[in-house]
Every structure is written in C-alpha cells, then in structure tokens.
Amino acid sequence: MISIRGLTKRFGRTMALDGFTLEVQRGSVCGLIGPNGAGKTTAMSILATLQLPDEGDALVGGLNVVENPAGVRALTGYMPDFFGVYDGLRVWEYLDFFASAYYLPEGGRNRLIGNLLELVNLGDKGDCYVDLLSRGMKQRLALARCLVHDPEVLILDEPASGLDPRARAEVKEIIRQLGRMGKTVLISSHILPELAELCDRVAIMENGRVVVSGTVDEVTAAGSGSRLIVVEVVEGAGDLARWLAPRDGVSLAEADGRSVRVFFRGDRNEQAALLREIVAGGYAVTQFHEVRRNLEEAFMAVTGEVNGR
Amino acid sequence: MKLNPVLLREMRQRFRTFRTPLIVSLYLLVVGGLCLGYIYLRWRHMPGFYQPGRSRELFITLSMVQLILLAFVTPGLTSGAISAEREKQTLNVLLVTRLKPLGIVAGKMVSSCAFMVLLIVATLPLYNVILLYGGFSPGQMLGVFAFYLVTIFLFGSVGMACSAFFQRTGPSTVAAYGVVFAVMVGTILLGGFIYEVSRVPGPVPAPVPVISQLLQDLNPPVVMMRILGEGAPFGPGRDLVMPYWGIYSAFYLLVSVLLLVWSAARLKPRRAGGRTTWRQ
Ligand SMILES: Nc1ncnc2c1ncn2[C@@H]1O[C@H](COP(=O)(O)OP(=O)(O)OP(=O)(O)O)[C@@H](O)[C@H]1O
Ligand SMILES: [Mg+2]
C-alpha cells in the first residue's frame, strides 16, 4: 500500500533522508522507529505530500506523491508531530470544517462527526471549544480529524508523544482499532516497547535510511549479535564507559548512574575476559550481568552499530 | 455555489466574539457623532443657511479619515493570515486536505477584508446625510466607495503576500505596513522629486514628466481627492491611455491579483532547501 524507494532529501548540508526504502502491506500496521533527527518526520511529510523529495519515488496506493498529490491526499490521513487547533471553534465545528475541506456532502456530516467522536472517546465533548481541550483530547481529536474522509492509509507522526501513560494507552487502543478496521497505518514513535505490541512490522531508521526492518521478533533478533551487559561499579561509571567504548566487541557503552550499559559482541568466555580486564583496570565492580533484550535495546544496539561505535 | 470552507470557518471564529460588532458600533458612533455634531452646530449658528462648501469640507475630511483608517487596519487584518497558521501549526493539516492553495488564500482574503468593507459600508448612511446638504454628487460618492474597495483589495493582498513570504507574523506585519506607507506617501514623494529634478528654470512651465504623472495616479490620497473634484498636485496632465482612476484601478487590481496568486504558489511544496518549507 505504501511503497518507498530510494527517497533522498537534503536540507542544505544535512541529509534528512538518504536512500530511504520501505514497503508497507495493505492493512498492516508498520512502526517507524529512530532516534531524534533520523528523518521520520521528513519521510512522513513527503508521504503526506507536504514536501518534495530530492530523489526517489514514494507511492501510496499506487499513486506517486509527487505526480498525483491530490489523489494521495484523498487516500491518506496525516497527523503531524506538532499541530495546533483553531481558537474559538467548537469540536464539532472543527471536524465539520475538515469535512468541508474534503468536500464531503453536507447531508451525512453530522452522523459522521458523531461516529468519529465516539471512536476517539470524545462523544460528550462536541460542544467544547477545541483550544480548551486537554493535550490528550486534542491528540484524539487530531486522530478523528485524519479519519474524516475515511482514508485507507494513516500516517501518524508520534501520535502519543507528550501524553501521560493513561492517555497513551487510549491513543494506542484507538490505533489498534484502526488496524482492525483494515486501515494501513504507518506510525512513528520513540516509545518502542509500545510499538512492539501495536505493530505487525517495524522499521528502524538511522541517518535517513532504514537499518533493519521486519517483524518485531526479527528486528529484535537482528540486534542480538551483541548482548546487553550491565556493569555496576562503586564509583567512576562515567570513566568506565569511556574506557570501554573503544574496545573490541563493544558497540555502545553508556553510563547510567552507578552502572554502565554495554553492548558487547562475544561469547561467555569473552565476557569473562572483559570482566577480568575491568577489574584489572581498577574498577570496583559490584555486579556484572547480561540483560534480556527487548525491542528498545535491540534498537540501541542496531543504531549504535550504524554509528560505528 | 458553496461557501468557501476557510471563509466559513474564519467567519465563525471572527463573528462569534463580541469584539467585531462592538468595534463596528463604536466606529459608527464616533464617525456619526462627529458628522451629526458638525451639522448640528452649523444649523444652530445659521439656521436655514445653505453652505455647500462647508458640507463639502466635511465630506472630504470624512473620506480622508476613512482612507487613513483603512491604510492602518487592512494590512493588519491580512498580514497574519498565513503566518499565524504557520505559527499556530495549523497550516500543515490544512494543506493536506483537498482545498486548493488559491481557495485557502481567497477564503482568508475575503474573511479578512470583509471586516474592513463592513466598516466602510456601515458609514454609507452617514454619507447620505451629508449628501442632503449638497456640495458633491452621488456619483462622486459611489466613486469614493469603489476607490475604497480597490484600495482595501490592494492593501489586503499586500498583507497576504507578506504573510505568505515571511515565516512569522511580526516581520510580515512590519513589511506590510512598510509597503502600504510606500504606496500612500512614497509614490507622491518620488513623483515630486522627479518633477523637481526635471524642471528647467524659466518662464515657460515645463511639461510634467510621464513618470511623475503616473506616480501621482498611483497615489491613493491624490486619486481620492481628484475623485472628490480637487486638483492634482502636478496638474491634471493629459490622460495616459486611460483616465487617472482607470490607471489606478487597473494597475492595482492587477498587482493585487498577482500578489494573491503568488501567495498561493508559496503554499505549494517546493523542492528547494530547508528554509522554504513550513516546518514548525
Ligand atoms: N525544514 C528543515 N530545514 C532544515 N533541516 C531540516 C528541516 N527538516 C528537517 N531537517 C533536518 O533533517 C533531519 C531529520 O529531521 P526529522 O525531523 O525528519 O527527524 P525525526 O526523525 O522526525 O526526529 P524526531 O524524532 O526528533 O522527531 C534533522 O537533522 C533535521 O535537522
Ligand atoms: Mg519527528
């Protein structure tokens, strides 16, 4: 349903996208994960026909986003990472405005707006002013807004950012429901464990290109060439991280309070050797253990490797 | 024909608040009070005495006041039209709908200028009262109103273009007022300068240079005074293809339309580098 090949976008000297390639099957929910500045927002706004790529093709439902933006817009609902709402407008007027902006017939609009508000649990808020809604409600209203024209494809840029856990769960539930309704969803997020339960597939991107993609299990496995080891020391965790970082087999070492998280490629013998070296280096080690990996750590490992660390 | 969705939405927002009717009422009260007070005084001091010159004076003063007001209010109304949506981060979601950029610009233009037109039209009855006292013709009155409409359209488009060009409303507003000032004052100053420079001292008055004449035809206060039957600063000169009001209307209507089309084009995504996109 979404097919992106070799997308490139430059902003001056920064390569926001650098040969970005991705396929999303019809009716599947695909998660796009990447650190800040990876190019998620850029990729999504190109898909939403808001920016033009420098090179490469992007097709939504078989339509080229550059050649047929109007067709793509009719097919997609887009929720940007940051958005505002209009002052002095009621919730139903807000949705009514977007319904008219998609030239939907006036007749069915009231029922449509009622259904949408029901879907995002804002059924009782129809007469509230949009600028007075809470952040979570605005986010859900924005979801309702991208559904006004019943698009087949949804492009959601960090729809749960800035929400408390409860509101996040609500947004997640709505997205899951959209997936059940057969929509094709491309969703970006920083909240990786949550994407894991939500998505059929995930793509991890870094520096403007997809590094790994596949089902959640596949991606988790891809990062498992290296193991996550937590080393706890009495003091000097920062020093230890700097000392570990350039060593062979270490792809990432970062201090976190008293402990250091190390991504280390090596079997049990090599782990033991590493521990001996740390102790020999004069660090007072209180704990040294391997941690079971989840998506988040896989993500750290994969992106760390890309950076050549 | 269906109402432009952007226009409908902005009207809803604008006219929902108490502010708009309040401003219109206050404005009418002040301008109307001035006129009626003036007429009352005239009658009190010399009842039944007919003085067309005096009512003409009032008419000219009123028209000038409205022109200055229009120059101050109109750019302010439109210079945030697009940049404020950018600042409030509502532009992106507007652009992914099926609305055309030109439709968005047109809807915003009409909703912003409607307020100004409303103010001006609301004073029509006042003009009618002055009309009773003579001193100018109904034709001149209609001429002044047509002139106002053209001028509102021009200043509105200038504000719109600035708000499309600048990312922020602050710079956009400053630029819009700058351009309006150049049109209101700059044209006539430049025209006068060229006139003085080209004048040869001597007994025979030199012909007015075409540029000066054109500039005077493009200066709103001068054009309005000429509609009201006053003379032109550099003399009436000969008609350049069209009479002065024809030049004024044709030139500025064309400029306005071009500015609006250009504003709409600024809303389309472009390939060129970062600054030009509306990333917020
Ligand atoms: N309009 C722009 N002008 C200049 N640089 C830009 C612009 N948009 C994006 N960039 C650059 O492109 C790169 C990718 O940005 P993008 O916003 O796509 O990242 P992201 O993955 O969405 O990050 P985040 O997780 O913080 O939202 C960044 O280095 C950013 O600075
Ligand atoms: Mg982003």
PDB file of N, CA, C and O and ligand atoms in Angstrom, chain A residues 41 81 157-158, ligand 2:
ATOM      1  N   THR A  41      10.084  12.316  10.550  1.00  0.00           N
ATOM      2  CA  THR A  41       9.128  13.361  10.205  1.00  0.00           C
ATOM      3  C   THR A  41       9.263  13.769   8.743  1.00  0.00           C
ATOM      4  O   THR A  41       8.257  13.971   8.051  1.00  0.00           O
ATOM      5  N   ASP A  81       3.620  15.692  13.798  1.00  0.00           N
ATOM      6  CA  ASP A  81       4.127  15.523  15.163  1.00  0.00           C
ATOM      7  C   ASP A  81       3.699  16.678  16.059  1.00  0.00           C
ATOM      8  O   ASP A  81       3.369  16.487  17.211  1.00  0.00           O
ATOM      9  N   ASP A 157       2.492  10.679  12.954  1.00  0.00           N
ATOM     10  CA  ASP A 157       3.836  11.037  13.403  1.00  0.00           C
ATOM     11  C   ASP A 157       3.813  11.228  14.918  1.00  0.00           C
ATOM     12  O   ASP A 157       3.310  12.231  15.405  1.00  0.00           O
ATOM     13  N   GLU A 158       4.325  10.288  15.624  1.00  0.00           N
ATOM     14  CA  GLU A 158       4.392  10.310  17.087  1.00  0.00           C
ATOM     15  C   GLU A 158       3.062  10.719  17.717  1.00  0.00           C
ATOM     16  O   GLU A 158       2.979  11.724  18.421  1.00  0.00           O
TER      17      GLU A 158
HETATM   18 MG    MG C   2       9.856  13.925  14.118  1.00  0.00          MG
END
